[in-house]
CSV table of C-alpha atoms in Angstrom, one decimal:
chain,number,residue,atom,x,y,z
A,1,UNK,CA,89.4,137.6,130.9
A,2,UNK,CA,90.0,138.6,133.9
A,3,UNK,CA,86.8,141.0,134.8
A,4,UNK,CA,84.7,139.7,137.5
A,5,UNK,CA,81.3,141.3,138.2
A,6,UNK,CA,81.3,145.3,138.4
A,7,UNK,CA,81.9,145.4,142.1
A,8,UNK,CA,82.0,149.0,144.2
A,9,UNK,CA,82.4,149.8,147.9
A,10,UNK,CA,78.6,150.5,148.2
A,11,UNK,CA,78.4,146.8,148.0
A,12,UNK,CA,79.8,146.3,151.8
A,13,UNK,CA,78.7,147.0,154.9
A,14,UNK,CA,80.7,146.7,158.3
A,15,UNK,CA,79.9,143.0,159.0
A,16,UNK,CA,80.7,142.7,155.1
A,17,UNK,CA,84.2,144.2,155.5
A,18,UNK,CA,85.1,142.5,159.0
A,19,UNK,CA,84.1,138.8,157.4
A,20,UNK,CA,86.5,139.5,154.6
A,21,UNK,CA,89.6,141.0,156.5
A,22,UNK,CA,89.3,138.3,158.9
A,23,UNK,CA,89.8,136.0,156.6
A,24,UNK,CA,93.1,137.5,155.3
A,25,UNK,CA,96.5,136.8,156.6
A,26,UNK,CA,98.4,140.3,156.6
A,27,UNK,CA,101.9,140.6,156.9
A,28,UNK,CA,104.1,143.5,156.1
A,29,UNK,CA,103.4,146.1,154.1
A,30,UNK,CA,105.3,144.9,150.9
A,31,UNK,CA,104.3,141.1,151.4
A,32,UNK,CA,101.7,139.1,149.8
A,33,UNK,CA,98.6,139.0,152.3
A,34,UNK,CA,96.9,135.3,151.6
A,35,UNK,CA,93.1,134.9,151.2
A,36,UNK,CA,92.5,131.8,153.8
A,37,UNK,CA,88.8,131.2,152.5
A,38,UNK,CA,87.8,129.4,149.4
A,39,UNK,CA,89.9,129.3,146.4
A,40,UNK,CA,88.9,128.8,142.8
A,41,UNK,CA,90.5,126.2,140.4
A,42,UNK,CA,93.2,128.9,139.8
A,43,UNK,CA,94.3,129.6,143.3
A,44,UNK,CA,92.0,133.1,143.3
A,45,UNK,CA,90.2,133.4,146.7
A,46,UNK,CA,86.5,133.7,146.7
A,47,UNK,CA,83.9,135.6,148.2
A,48,UNK,CA,80.5,135.6,149.2
A,49,UNK,CA,78.6,139.4,149.2
A,50,UNK,CA,75.0,139.8,149.9
A,51,UNK,CA,72.6,137.6,150.4
A,52,UNK,CA,70.4,137.1,153.7
A,53,UNK,CA,68.4,134.7,155.3
A,54,UNK,CA,65.7,135.7,153.5
A,55,UNK,CA,67.1,135.7,150.1
A,56,UNK,CA,70.3,133.9,150.2
A,57,UNK,CA,69.9,134.0,146.0
A,58,UNK,CA,71.2,137.8,145.9
A,59,UNK,CA,74.2,136.4,147.4
A,60,UNK,CA,77.1,137.3,144.6
A,61,UNK,CA,80.7,135.2,144.6
A,62,UNK,CA,83.7,137.7,144.2
A,63,UNK,CA,87.6,137.3,143.7
A,64,UNK,CA,88.9,138.0,146.8
A,65,UNK,CA,91.3,140.4,145.4
A,66,UNK,CA,88.6,142.5,143.6
A,67,UNK,CA,86.9,142.9,147.4
A,68,UNK,CA,90.0,144.2,148.5
A,69,UNK,CA,90.8,146.2,145.7
A,70,UNK,CA,87.3,148.0,146.6
A,71,UNK,CA,87.8,148.1,150.2
A,72,UNK,CA,90.6,150.0,149.7
A,73,UNK,CA,89.4,152.3,146.9
A,74,UNK,CA,85.9,153.7,148.6
A,75,UNK,CA,84.1,154.8,145.9
A,76,UNK,CA,85.7,153.4,143.1
A,77,UNK,CA,84.3,150.7,140.9
A,78,UNK,CA,85.7,147.6,139.4
A,79,UNK,CA,83.4,147.7,136.2
A,80,UNK,CA,84.6,147.5,132.9
A,81,UNK,CA,87.9,147.0,134.4
A,82,UNK,CA,90.2,143.9,135.9
A,83,UNK,CA,92.3,143.9,139.3
A,84,UNK,CA,95.8,143.4,138.6
A,85,UNK,CA,98.4,141.5,140.4
A,86,UNK,CA,101.8,143.2,140.9
A,87,UNK,CA,102.9,139.9,142.6
A,88,UNK,CA,101.2,137.3,140.1
A,89,UNK,CA,100.0,135.4,143.6
A,90,UNK,CA,96.6,134.6,143.2
A,91,UNK,CA,95.3,134.4,146.5
A,92,UNK,CA,97.3,137.7,147.4
A,93,UNK,CA,94.8,140.7,149.0
A,94,UNK,CA,97.4,143.4,149.5
A,95,UNK,CA,95.8,146.3,148.0
A,96,UNK,CA,99.7,147.5,147.6
A,97,UNK,CA,99.9,145.0,145.0
A,98,UNK,CA,96.5,145.6,143.3
A,99,UNK,CA,95.9,148.2,140.7
A,100,UNK,CA,93.1,148.5,138.0
A,101,UNK,CA,93.4,147.2,134.3
A,102,UNK,CA,92.4,146.4,131.1
A,103,UNK,CA,92.1,142.9,129.9
A,104,UNK,CA,94.2,144.2,127.2
A,105,UNK,CA,97.0,144.9,130.0
A,106,UNK,CA,96.2,141.7,131.6
A,107,UNK,CA,96.9,139.4,128.7
A,108,UNK,CA,99.9,141.3,128.1
A,109,UNK,CA,101.1,140.5,131.7
A,110,UNK,CA,100.4,137.1,131.4
A,111,UNK,CA,102.2,136.6,128.3
A,112,UNK,CA,105.2,138.9,129.7
A,113,UNK,CA,105.4,137.2,133.1
A,114,UNK,CA,104.9,133.6,131.1
A,115,UNK,CA,101.9,132.9,133.5
A,116,UNK,CA,99.7,131.5,130.5
A,117,UNK,CA,99.9,128.0,129.3
A,118,UNK,CA,101.7,129.0,126.4
A,119,UNK,CA,104.4,127.2,124.6
A,120,UNK,CA,105.3,124.1,126.1
A,121,UNK,CA,103.4,124.6,129.1
A,122,UNK,CA,100.6,124.3,126.9
A,123,UNK,CA,99.0,120.7,126.9
A,124,UNK,CA,98.3,120.2,123.2
A,125,UNK,CA,101.4,121.4,122.0
A,126,UNK,CA,103.7,119.0,120.1
A,127,UNK,CA,107.0,120.9,119.4
A,128,UNK,CA,109.6,121.9,122.4
A,129,UNK,CA,110.8,125.2,121.9
A,130,UNK,CA,114.4,124.2,121.2
A,131,UNK,CA,112.8,122.5,118.1
A,132,UNK,CA,110.8,125.6,117.4
A,133,UNK,CA,114.3,127.9,117.7
A,134,UNK,CA,116.5,125.3,115.6
A,135,UNK,CA,113.8,125.5,112.4
A,136,UNK,CA,114.2,129.5,113.1
A,137,UNK,CA,117.8,129.6,112.8
A,138,UNK,CA,118.0,127.8,109.7
A,139,UNK,CA,115.8,130.1,108.2
A,140,UNK,CA,117.9,132.8,109.6
A,141,UNK,CA,121.0,131.1,108.2
A,142,UNK,CA,119.3,131.6,104.8
A,143,UNK,CA,117.4,128.2,103.9
A,144,UNK,CA,113.7,128.4,102.8
A,145,UNK,CA,111.0,128.3,105.1
A,146,UNK,CA,109.2,125.5,102.6
A,147,UNK,CA,112.3,123.6,102.7
A,148,UNK,CA,112.5,123.5,106.5
A,149,UNK,CA,109.0,122.8,106.7
A,150,UNK,CA,109.3,120.0,104.2
A,151,UNK,CA,112.2,118.7,106.3
A,152,UNK,CA,110.7,118.7,109.4
A,153,UNK,CA,107.0,117.9,108.6
A,154,UNK,CA,105.3,121.1,109.2
A,155,UNK,CA,103.4,123.0,107.3
A,156,UNK,CA,105.3,126.4,105.7
A,157,UNK,CA,102.3,128.3,107.3
A,158,UNK,CA,103.8,127.1,110.8
A,159,UNK,CA,107.3,128.0,110.1
A,160,UNK,CA,106.3,131.4,109.0
A,161,UNK,CA,104.5,132.3,112.1
A,162,UNK,CA,107.2,130.8,114.2
A,163,UNK,CA,110.1,132.9,112.4
A,164,UNK,CA,107.6,136.3,112.5
A,165,UNK,CA,107.3,135.7,116.1
A,166,UNK,CA,103.6,135.1,115.6
A,167,UNK,CA,103.4,132.1,116.9
A,168,UNK,CA,105.4,130.5,119.8
A,169,UNK,CA,106.8,133.5,121.2
A,170,UNK,CA,109.1,132.1,123.6
A,171,UNK,CA,110.6,130.1,120.5
A,172,UNK,CA,111.5,132.8,118.8
A,173,UNK,CA,113.0,134.4,121.8
A,174,UNK,CA,114.8,131.3,122.2
A,175,UNK,CA,116.4,131.7,118.6
A,176,UNK,CA,117.3,135.6,119.1
A,177,UNK,CA,119.3,134.6,122.2
A,178,UNK,CA,121.3,131.6,120.1
A,179,UNK,CA,122.2,134.2,117.5
A,180,UNK,CA,123.6,136.7,120.5
C-alpha cells in the first residue's frame, strides 16, 4: 500500500540532494515543509532520482517524503517499510513529521484518522452512517437482526457486520455515542 521502491541514502549525491531541497519550502521546525515540485494524484510530492543524459531510463520516480526521510537518516533504507506522516499532509517533507512504519501501521493510521474513502466518503456507499447507526440501535434495543434487516431491506449479514463493528466502523461508533 504505502511502500514505494526501496530507497536509501546511497541513492543520492550532493547534486541530487540540493536539487531536492530546492523544491521544498522549509518553514519552522514544527511546521510542515511543503514540496513545491510535482505532485501525484493523491497530493504526494514526486521526485526523480538517477538517470543521466546518456541513460535517462535509469531514472526512478520517488515520493518526496520518502526522499526526505532518507536524506535525514543517512545509511538507513526504506525497504519493506512505509514512511508515515505524523501531520497527515501528503506534500510535507519535514523529517520531524516522518517515521518508518509497516503497511499495517499505515492502514491503522488511515482508519483512525479517517483519511480513507470509508463509510459515507466512499462513492459506492448506499446507506448513511445515521441510517446504519439507527439499525444498530434497534438491535441493541432487542429487535432481532433478521427483523431489522427485513424492515429496512438489507441482508441479515449486513446488519450483523454493522452491529459487531466489522463493517462501517464510523456508523458503529455513532450508535455507541447515541447511547452514552
